[in-house]
mmCIF file of C-alpha atoms and ligand atoms in Angstrom:
data_model
loop_
_atom_site.group_PDB
_atom_site.id
_atom_site.type_symbol
_atom_site.label_atom_id
_atom_site.label_comp_id
_atom_site.label_asym_id
_atom_site.label_seq_id
_atom_site.Cartn_x
_atom_site.Cartn_y
_atom_site.Cartn_z
ATOM 1 C CA UNK A 14 112.105 140.427 96.102
ATOM 2 C CA UNK A 15 109.018 140.241 98.277
ATOM 3 C CA UNK A 16 106.527 137.724 99.647
ATOM 4 C CA UNK A 17 104.432 137.838 96.489
ATOM 5 C CA UNK A 18 107.449 136.933 94.381
ATOM 6 C CA UNK A 19 108.213 133.854 96.469
ATOM 7 C CA UNK A 20 104.568 132.747 96.476
ATOM 8 C CA UNK A 21 104.452 133.023 92.700
ATOM 9 C CA UNK A 22 107.659 131.048 92.377
ATOM 10 C CA UNK A 23 106.389 128.323 94.721
ATOM 11 C CA UNK A 24 103.169 127.965 92.715
ATOM 12 C CA UNK A 25 104.973 127.844 89.413
ATOM 13 C CA UNK A 26 106.891 124.641 90.138
ATOM 14 C CA UNK A 27 105.270 121.483 91.410
ATOM 15 C CA UNK A 28 107.421 118.639 90.190
ATOM 16 C CA UNK A 29 107.909 115.209 91.678
ATOM 17 C CA UNK A 30 110.000 114.426 94.788
ATOM 18 C CA UNK A 31 110.054 118.037 96.038
ATOM 19 C CA UNK A 32 108.175 119.333 99.058
ATOM 20 C CA UNK A 33 108.528 116.544 101.629
ATOM 21 C CA UNK A 34 106.259 117.695 104.474
ATOM 22 C CA UNK A 35 108.511 116.414 107.270
ATOM 23 C CA UNK A 36 110.403 118.306 109.952
ATOM 24 C CA UNK A 37 113.766 116.547 109.656
ATOM 25 C CA UNK A 38 114.610 117.201 113.356
ATOM 26 C CA UNK A 39 118.341 117.005 112.634
ATOM 27 C CA UNK A 40 118.968 118.238 116.192
ATOM 28 C CA UNK A 41 117.429 114.992 117.545
ATOM 29 C CA UNK A 42 119.472 112.549 115.464
ATOM 30 C CA UNK A 43 122.312 112.202 117.999
ATOM 31 C CA UNK A 44 119.899 111.767 120.915
ATOM 32 C CA UNK A 45 119.656 107.968 121.170
ATOM 33 C CA UNK A 46 117.028 108.121 123.908
ATOM 34 C CA UNK A 47 114.780 110.479 121.934
ATOM 35 C CA UNK A 48 115.061 108.355 118.790
ATOM 36 C CA UNK A 49 114.332 105.174 120.791
ATOM 37 C CA UNK A 50 111.243 106.869 122.252
ATOM 38 C CA UNK A 51 110.095 107.755 118.727
ATOM 39 C CA UNK A 52 110.280 104.077 117.747
ATOM 40 C CA UNK A 53 107.974 103.209 120.653
ATOM 41 C CA UNK A 54 105.238 105.625 119.640
ATOM 42 C CA UNK A 55 101.997 104.034 118.456
ATOM 43 C CA UNK A 56 101.659 106.652 115.698
ATOM 44 C CA UNK A 57 105.163 106.074 114.286
ATOM 45 C CA UNK A 58 105.155 105.036 110.624
ATOM 46 C CA UNK A 59 107.659 103.714 108.143
ATOM 47 C CA UNK A 60 108.314 103.729 104.396
ATOM 48 C CA UNK A 61 109.390 100.243 103.316
ATOM 49 C CA UNK A 62 111.887 99.545 100.570
ATOM 50 C CA UNK A 63 113.275 96.224 99.377
ATOM 51 C CA UNK A 64 115.932 95.894 96.666
ATOM 52 C CA UNK A 65 115.565 99.624 95.899
ATOM 53 C CA UNK A 66 111.820 99.355 95.239
ATOM 54 C CA UNK A 67 109.124 100.873 97.500
ATOM 55 C CA UNK A 68 106.370 98.664 98.881
ATOM 56 C CA UNK A 69 102.835 99.990 98.527
ATOM 57 C CA UNK A 70 99.517 98.689 99.759
ATOM 58 C CA UNK A 71 97.311 97.614 96.857
ATOM 59 C CA UNK A 72 94.279 99.796 96.207
ATOM 60 C CA UNK A 73 93.084 102.970 94.529
ATOM 61 C CA UNK A 74 95.322 106.042 94.237
ATOM 62 C CA UNK A 75 96.384 107.969 96.141
ATOM 63 C CA UNK A 76 97.775 105.125 98.219
ATOM 64 C CA UNK A 77 99.351 105.668 101.630
ATOM 65 C CA UNK A 78 102.942 104.330 101.439
ATOM 66 C CA UNK A 79 103.551 104.641 105.196
ATOM 67 C CA UNK A 80 103.005 101.555 107.387
ATOM 68 C CA UNK A 81 102.896 101.099 111.153
ATOM 69 C CA UNK A 82 106.331 100.172 112.511
ATOM 70 C CA UNK A 83 105.071 96.655 113.300
ATOM 71 C CA UNK A 84 105.069 95.986 109.546
ATOM 72 C CA UNK A 85 108.883 95.812 109.588
ATOM 73 C CA UNK A 86 108.981 92.795 111.940
ATOM 74 C CA UNK A 87 106.083 91.174 110.083
ATOM 75 C CA UNK A 88 108.209 91.287 106.914
ATOM 76 C CA UNK A 89 111.302 89.754 108.487
ATOM 77 C CA UNK A 90 112.977 92.815 110.002
ATOM 78 C CA UNK A 91 115.090 95.629 108.549
ATOM 79 C CA UNK A 92 118.694 95.540 107.322
ATOM 80 C CA UNK A 93 118.900 99.163 108.522
ATOM 81 C CA UNK A 94 116.670 102.195 108.852
ATOM 82 C CA UNK A 95 116.750 105.984 109.093
ATOM 83 C CA UNK A 96 114.641 108.612 110.811
ATOM 84 C CA UNK A 97 113.166 110.787 108.059
ATOM 85 C CA UNK A 98 111.476 113.273 110.394
ATOM 86 C CA UNK A 99 108.213 114.200 112.082
ATOM 87 C CA UNK A 100 104.992 114.705 110.151
ATOM 88 C CA UNK A 101 102.605 117.638 110.628
ATOM 89 C CA UNK A 102 101.072 116.008 113.739
ATOM 90 C CA UNK A 103 104.472 115.305 115.280
ATOM 91 C CA UNK A 104 104.399 111.579 114.477
ATOM 92 C CA UNK A 105 107.801 110.054 113.609
ATOM 93 C CA UNK A 106 108.380 108.746 110.082
ATOM 94 C CA UNK A 107 111.143 106.233 109.408
ATOM 95 C CA UNK A 108 112.451 104.513 106.292
ATOM 96 C CA UNK A 109 113.483 100.857 106.482
ATOM 97 C CA UNK A 110 115.366 98.656 104.033
ATOM 98 C CA UNK A 111 114.009 95.137 104.260
ATOM 99 C CA UNK A 112 116.180 92.085 103.770
ATOM 100 C CA UNK A 113 116.556 91.097 100.112
ATOM 101 C CA UNK A 114 115.002 87.736 101.024
ATOM 102 C CA UNK A 115 111.754 89.453 102.100
ATOM 103 C CA UNK A 116 110.833 89.794 98.434
ATOM 104 C CA UNK A 117 111.121 87.612 95.383
ATOM 105 C CA UNK A 118 111.898 88.680 91.831
ATOM 106 C CA UNK A 119 109.663 86.818 89.404
ATOM 107 C CA UNK A 120 110.491 88.706 86.182
ATOM 108 C CA UNK A 121 112.811 91.376 84.786
ATOM 109 C CA UNK A 122 111.902 93.246 81.616
ATOM 110 C CA UNK A 123 114.089 96.298 82.353
ATOM 111 C CA UNK A 124 115.246 98.068 79.197
ATOM 112 C CA UNK A 125 118.079 100.296 80.407
ATOM 113 C CA UNK A 126 115.707 103.254 80.865
ATOM 114 C CA UNK A 127 112.816 101.891 82.894
ATOM 115 C CA UNK A 128 113.089 99.584 85.902
ATOM 116 C CA UNK A 129 110.727 96.770 84.957
ATOM 117 C CA UNK A 130 111.593 94.176 87.554
ATOM 118 C CA UNK A 131 108.552 92.394 88.907
ATOM 119 C CA UNK A 132 109.010 91.805 92.627
ATOM 120 C CA UNK A 133 106.501 90.290 95.041
ATOM 121 C CA UNK A 134 106.205 89.823 98.774
ATOM 122 C CA UNK A 135 105.489 86.081 98.999
ATOM 123 C CA UNK A 136 102.227 85.373 100.786
ATOM 124 C CA UNK A 137 101.196 89.043 100.914
ATOM 125 C CA UNK A 138 98.705 89.761 98.148
ATOM 126 C CA UNK A 139 97.814 93.028 99.902
ATOM 127 C CA UNK A 140 101.246 94.461 99.084
ATOM 128 C CA UNK A 141 102.891 95.457 95.836
ATOM 129 C CA UNK A 142 106.393 96.605 94.894
ATOM 130 C CA UNK A 143 106.401 99.442 92.365
ATOM 131 C CA UNK A 144 109.487 101.286 91.115
ATOM 132 C CA UNK A 145 109.601 104.925 92.166
ATOM 133 C CA UNK A 146 109.537 106.334 88.629
ATOM 134 C CA UNK A 147 106.296 104.488 87.894
ATOM 135 C CA UNK A 148 104.813 105.676 91.196
ATOM 136 C CA UNK A 149 105.646 109.253 90.164
ATOM 137 C CA UNK A 150 104.486 109.070 86.542
ATOM 138 C CA UNK A 151 101.231 107.277 87.388
ATOM 139 C CA UNK A 152 100.507 109.423 90.464
ATOM 140 C CA UNK A 153 100.014 106.370 92.688
ATOM 141 C CA UNK A 154 100.688 108.413 95.851
ATOM 142 C CA UNK A 155 100.155 112.072 96.782
ATOM 143 C CA UNK A 156 102.901 114.595 95.897
ATOM 144 C CA UNK A 157 103.848 114.868 99.591
ATOM 145 C CA UNK A 158 104.087 111.070 99.951
ATOM 146 C CA UNK A 159 106.139 110.897 96.743
ATOM 147 C CA UNK A 160 108.662 113.318 98.259
ATOM 148 C CA UNK A 161 108.892 111.159 101.402
ATOM 149 C CA UNK A 162 109.451 108.028 99.284
ATOM 150 C CA UNK A 163 112.169 109.858 97.346
ATOM 151 C CA UNK A 164 113.897 110.849 100.577
ATOM 152 C CA UNK A 165 113.584 107.247 101.835
ATOM 153 C CA UNK A 166 114.951 105.687 98.668
ATOM 154 C CA UNK A 167 117.930 108.069 98.425
ATOM 155 C CA UNK A 168 119.087 107.624 102.025
ATOM 156 C CA UNK A 169 118.553 103.850 102.096
ATOM 157 C CA UNK A 170 120.302 103.380 98.748
ATOM 158 C CA UNK A 171 123.324 105.224 100.155
ATOM 159 C CA UNK A 172 123.489 102.962 103.223
ATOM 160 C CA UNK A 173 123.150 99.848 101.085
ATOM 161 C CA UNK A 174 126.275 100.785 99.138
ATOM 162 C CA UNK A 175 128.438 102.204 101.880
ATOM 163 C CA UNK A 176 128.887 99.279 104.226
ATOM 164 C CA UNK A 177 132.660 99.701 104.037
ATOM 165 C CA UNK A 178 134.883 102.691 104.663
ATOM 166 C CA UNK A 179 135.976 104.494 101.477
ATOM 167 C CA UNK A 180 139.196 105.445 103.297
ATOM 168 C CA UNK A 181 140.454 102.154 104.803
ATOM 169 C CA UNK A 182 137.999 99.465 103.686
ATOM 170 C CA UNK A 183 136.880 98.373 107.166
ATOM 171 C CA UNK A 184 133.145 97.878 107.844
ATOM 172 C CA UNK A 185 131.226 101.044 108.765
ATOM 173 C CA UNK A 186 128.292 101.321 111.154
ATOM 174 C CA UNK A 187 125.194 103.472 111.014
ATOM 175 C CA UNK A 188 124.971 106.564 113.281
ATOM 176 C CA UNK A 189 122.937 109.750 113.783
ATOM 177 C CA UNK A 190 119.605 107.955 113.273
ATOM 178 C CA UNK A 191 120.668 107.003 109.762
ATOM 179 C CA UNK A 192 122.348 110.232 108.637
ATOM 180 C CA UNK A 193 126.001 109.213 109.059
ATOM 181 C CA UNK A 194 128.233 106.146 108.884
ATOM 182 C CA UNK A 195 131.309 105.723 111.019
ATOM 183 C CA UNK A 196 134.386 103.589 110.508
ATOM 184 C CA UNK A 197 135.387 101.668 113.625
ATOM 185 C CA UNK A 198 138.970 101.213 112.379
ATOM 186 C CA UNK A 199 140.130 104.635 111.137
ATOM 187 C CA UNK A 200 137.347 106.682 112.783
ATOM 188 C CA UNK A 201 136.413 108.357 109.479
ATOM 189 C CA UNK A 202 132.874 109.741 109.280
ATOM 190 C CA UNK A 203 130.878 109.387 106.074
ATOM 191 C CA UNK A 204 127.809 111.468 105.175
ATOM 192 C CA UNK A 205 125.002 110.739 102.693
ATOM 193 C CA UNK A 206 125.912 111.997 99.255
ATOM 194 C CA UNK A 207 123.855 114.141 96.942
ATOM 195 C CA UNK A 208 125.212 114.442 93.421
ATOM 196 C CA UNK A 209 124.593 117.808 91.710
ATOM 197 C CA UNK A 210 123.429 117.559 88.102
ATOM 198 C CA UNK A 211 122.846 120.571 85.871
ATOM 199 C CA UNK A 212 119.842 120.308 83.550
ATOM 200 C CA UNK A 213 119.492 123.183 81.177
ATOM 201 C CA UNK A 214 117.737 124.704 78.239
ATOM 202 C CA UNK A 215 119.993 126.569 75.813
ATOM 203 C CA UNK A 216 117.986 129.394 74.260
ATOM 204 C CA UNK A 217 118.636 131.296 71.035
ATOM 205 C CA UNK A 218 116.009 134.038 70.884
ATOM 206 C CA UNK A 219 112.753 132.295 70.036
ATOM 207 C CA UNK A 220 114.277 128.835 69.800
ATOM 208 C CA UNK A 221 115.489 126.322 72.367
ATOM 209 C CA UNK A 222 117.822 123.336 72.162
ATOM 210 C CA UNK A 223 116.460 119.866 72.929
ATOM 211 C CA UNK A 224 118.164 116.536 72.473
ATOM 212 C CA UNK A 225 117.582 112.856 72.913
ATOM 213 C CA UNK A 226 119.588 109.893 74.140
ATOM 214 C CA UNK A 227 119.427 106.589 72.289
ATOM 215 C CA UNK A 228 118.182 104.723 75.383
ATOM 216 C CA UNK A 229 115.142 106.989 75.821
ATOM 217 C CA UNK A 230 111.636 105.950 74.724
ATOM 218 C CA UNK A 231 110.952 106.617 71.039
ATOM 219 C CA UNK A 232 110.168 110.258 70.235
ATOM 220 C CA UNK A 233 111.156 111.678 73.621
ATOM 221 C CA UNK A 234 113.275 114.835 73.624
ATOM 222 C CA UNK A 235 114.409 116.844 76.625
ATOM 223 C CA UNK A 236 116.827 119.356 78.080
ATOM 224 C CA UNK A 237 120.508 118.465 78.121
ATOM 225 C CA UNK A 238 121.984 117.455 81.474
ATOM 226 C CA UNK A 239 125.189 116.350 83.128
ATOM 227 C CA UNK A 240 127.010 116.017 86.444
ATOM 228 C CA UNK A 241 128.751 119.000 87.989
ATOM 229 C CA UNK A 242 132.436 118.149 88.337
ATOM 230 C CA UNK A 243 134.791 118.978 91.213
ATOM 231 C CA UNK A 244 136.116 122.528 90.950
ATOM 232 C CA UNK A 245 133.255 123.741 88.771
ATOM 233 C CA UNK A 246 130.497 126.289 89.319
ATOM 234 C CA UNK A 247 126.938 125.526 88.226
ATOM 235 C CA UNK A 248 127.310 128.070 85.423
ATOM 236 C CA UNK A 249 130.569 126.516 84.207
ATOM 237 C CA UNK A 250 129.036 123.022 84.262
ATOM 238 C CA UNK A 251 126.064 124.255 82.197
ATOM 239 C CA UNK A 252 128.327 125.814 79.544
ATOM 240 C CA UNK A 253 130.682 122.800 79.437
ATOM 241 C CA UNK A 254 127.900 120.202 79.119
ATOM 242 C CA UNK A 255 126.096 122.056 76.327
ATOM 243 C CA UNK A 256 129.353 122.519 74.454
ATOM 244 C CA UNK A 257 130.478 118.902 74.931
ATOM 245 C CA UNK A 258 127.153 117.358 73.954
ATOM 246 C CA UNK A 259 125.926 119.706 71.228
ATOM 247 C CA UNK A 260 128.829 121.995 70.300
ATOM 248 C CA UNK A 261 126.886 125.118 71.278
ATOM 249 C CA UNK A 262 128.671 127.993 73.042
ATOM 250 C CA UNK A 263 126.695 129.741 75.809
ATOM 251 C CA UNK A 264 127.085 133.026 77.646
ATOM 252 C CA UNK A 265 124.694 134.030 80.410
ATOM 253 C CA UNK A 266 123.292 131.275 82.641
ATOM 254 C CA UNK A 267 120.279 131.767 84.913
ATOM 255 C CA UNK A 268 119.085 129.435 87.669
ATOM 256 C CA UNK A 269 115.397 128.445 87.476
ATOM 257 C CA UNK A 270 114.670 125.765 90.118
ATOM 258 C CA UNK A 271 115.986 122.498 91.560
ATOM 259 C CA UNK A 272 114.570 119.024 92.092
ATOM 260 C CA UNK A 273 115.659 116.088 94.250
ATOM 261 C CA UNK A 274 116.054 113.139 91.864
ATOM 262 C CA UNK A 275 116.418 109.866 93.784
ATOM 263 C CA UNK A 276 117.852 107.753 90.911
ATOM 264 C CA UNK A 277 119.864 107.169 92.957
ATOM 265 C CA UNK A 278 120.740 110.434 94.729
ATOM 266 C CA UNK A 279 120.949 113.468 92.463
ATOM 267 C CA UNK A 280 119.915 117.064 92.831
ATOM 268 C CA UNK A 281 118.796 118.394 89.463
ATOM 269 C CA UNK A 282 119.716 122.084 89.107
ATOM 270 C CA UNK A 283 117.549 123.628 86.403
ATOM 271 C CA UNK A 284 118.956 126.529 84.354
ATOM 272 C CA UNK A 285 118.429 128.579 81.216
ATOM 273 C CA UNK A 286 121.514 129.371 79.120
ATOM 274 C CA UNK A 287 121.877 132.033 76.432
ATOM 275 C CA UNK A 288 123.350 130.474 73.303
ATOM 276 C CA UNK A 289 125.934 132.571 71.481
ATOM 277 C CA UNK A 290 126.505 130.089 68.640
ATOM 278 C CA UNK A 291 123.989 128.158 66.528
ATOM 279 C CA UNK A 292 125.629 125.300 64.642
ATOM 280 C CA UNK A 293 124.980 122.013 66.419
ATOM 281 C CA UNK A 294 127.628 119.280 66.570
ATOM 282 C CA UNK A 295 126.330 116.108 68.258
ATOM 283 C CA UNK A 296 128.862 114.257 70.388
ATOM 284 C CA UNK A 297 127.273 110.919 69.416
ATOM 285 C CA UNK A 298 128.007 109.581 72.895
ATOM 286 C CA UNK A 299 125.544 111.268 75.261
ATOM 287 C CA UNK A 300 123.158 112.377 72.536
ATOM 288 C CA UNK A 301 121.954 110.704 69.371
ATOM 289 C CA UNK A 302 120.178 113.860 68.183
ATOM 290 C CA UNK A 303 119.707 117.528 69.098
ATOM 291 C CA UNK A 304 117.811 120.318 67.351
ATOM 292 C CA UNK A 305 116.528 123.832 67.758
ATOM 293 C CA UNK A 306 112.772 123.996 68.400
ATOM 294 C CA UNK A 307 110.540 127.077 68.379
ATOM 295 C CA UNK A 308 107.880 127.743 70.992
ATOM 296 C CA UNK A 309 105.009 126.484 68.816
ATOM 297 C CA UNK A 310 106.731 123.123 68.389
ATOM 298 C CA UNK A 311 107.300 122.733 72.131
ATOM 299 C CA UNK A 312 103.663 123.626 72.813
ATOM 300 C CA UNK A 313 102.667 120.991 70.234
ATOM 301 C CA UNK A 314 104.746 118.429 72.145
ATOM 302 C CA UNK A 315 103.022 119.335 75.400
ATOM 303 C CA UNK A 316 99.654 118.942 73.691
ATOM 304 C CA UNK A 317 100.758 115.628 72.142
ATOM 305 C CA UNK A 318 100.186 116.834 68.564
ATOM 306 C CA UNK A 319 103.755 117.313 67.291
ATOM 307 C CA UNK A 320 103.766 116.307 63.582
ATOM 308 C CA UNK A 321 106.792 114.011 64.075
ATOM 309 C CA UNK A 322 105.307 112.424 67.192
ATOM 310 C CA UNK A 323 107.917 114.013 69.470
ATOM 311 C CA UNK A 324 107.080 114.240 73.155
ATOM 312 C CA UNK A 325 108.251 116.488 75.996
ATOM 313 C CA UNK A 326 109.179 115.230 79.477
ATOM 314 C CA UNK A 327 106.378 114.417 81.964
ATOM 315 C CA UNK A 328 105.294 116.990 84.582
ATOM 316 C CA UNK A 329 107.039 115.000 87.333
ATOM 317 C CA UNK A 330 110.396 115.969 85.785
ATOM 318 C CA UNK A 331 111.994 119.381 86.202
ATOM 319 C CA UNK A 332 112.763 119.492 82.453
ATOM 320 C CA UNK A 333 109.007 119.851 81.835
ATOM 321 C CA UNK A 334 108.896 122.907 84.085
ATOM 322 C CA UNK A 335 112.032 124.520 82.661
ATOM 323 C CA UNK A 336 110.384 124.285 79.223
ATOM 324 C CA UNK A 337 107.103 125.728 80.527
ATOM 325 C CA UNK A 338 109.007 128.512 82.270
ATOM 326 C CA UNK A 339 110.670 129.432 78.974
ATOM 327 C CA UNK A 340 107.374 129.246 77.030
ATOM 328 C CA UNK A 341 105.626 131.487 79.563
ATOM 329 C CA UNK A 342 108.538 133.946 79.923
HETATM 330 ZN ZN1 ZN B 18 138.067 103.571 107.821
#
């Protein structure tokens, strides 16, 4: 291992939600005076989220999703907020969850895969709510801003669903500049959760295993994935998930890369797994289909010329990069 190795690795992967450019200043979170002073700074900015959807200014991409702190009061105030960190110039960046009433839902065409709620900020034609997946796929903000929005959405989502103590049921209050909740009754402390998910490509020589879920858009295939369970290593989770979903037995497992995935708060852990069996048995629950594909077929998917119209995951997803890593290896 040397510097060149790490530089090569860093260049090889540039997926969505990774690489937030903020210094998280975790040592400042308990310092109430320092955090209060950050809120007073004229250069402080905030990512705004309402009902789990980021608010963007209208305009040409890349849009700047960070607003001056005064925008929070102008939109009716925040339910709660969190200090995300300091940007490269030392300016504080916060994330604020607006009141649900600050926005209005005028339509909902969600299909179980894509969030297609149409939300508006009444009286503010200069603003637009766009779900984070669409922001990522359409490149509406820079990669660095996308990572900040992902951080904002994950932490605010956690607060929105942890208003009560998981231990005794009493209300909890926010602490540590948004990075902890405390129960006033039983004194339990609760920390933001990140759920580890393994996402892996089983490989049999020159072929790899891809599957599809029924709820996915037509023609889309991808790596298999599943949550790591308590008491399990990453490698064990990879082998178990592939066996459960496709009936394939795997031996060696190698880590490739990881990606924060704020839907709502996962960490995708990308791996390659060496298949030691070949006959596929679909579980019919997670997957509706799975097949072995050779390199040429995967390349055809990337180039959108697969004869069956199959498509590979978008570059914002780690699955895309695991596939490219295997093709290039
Ligand atoms: Zn409690």
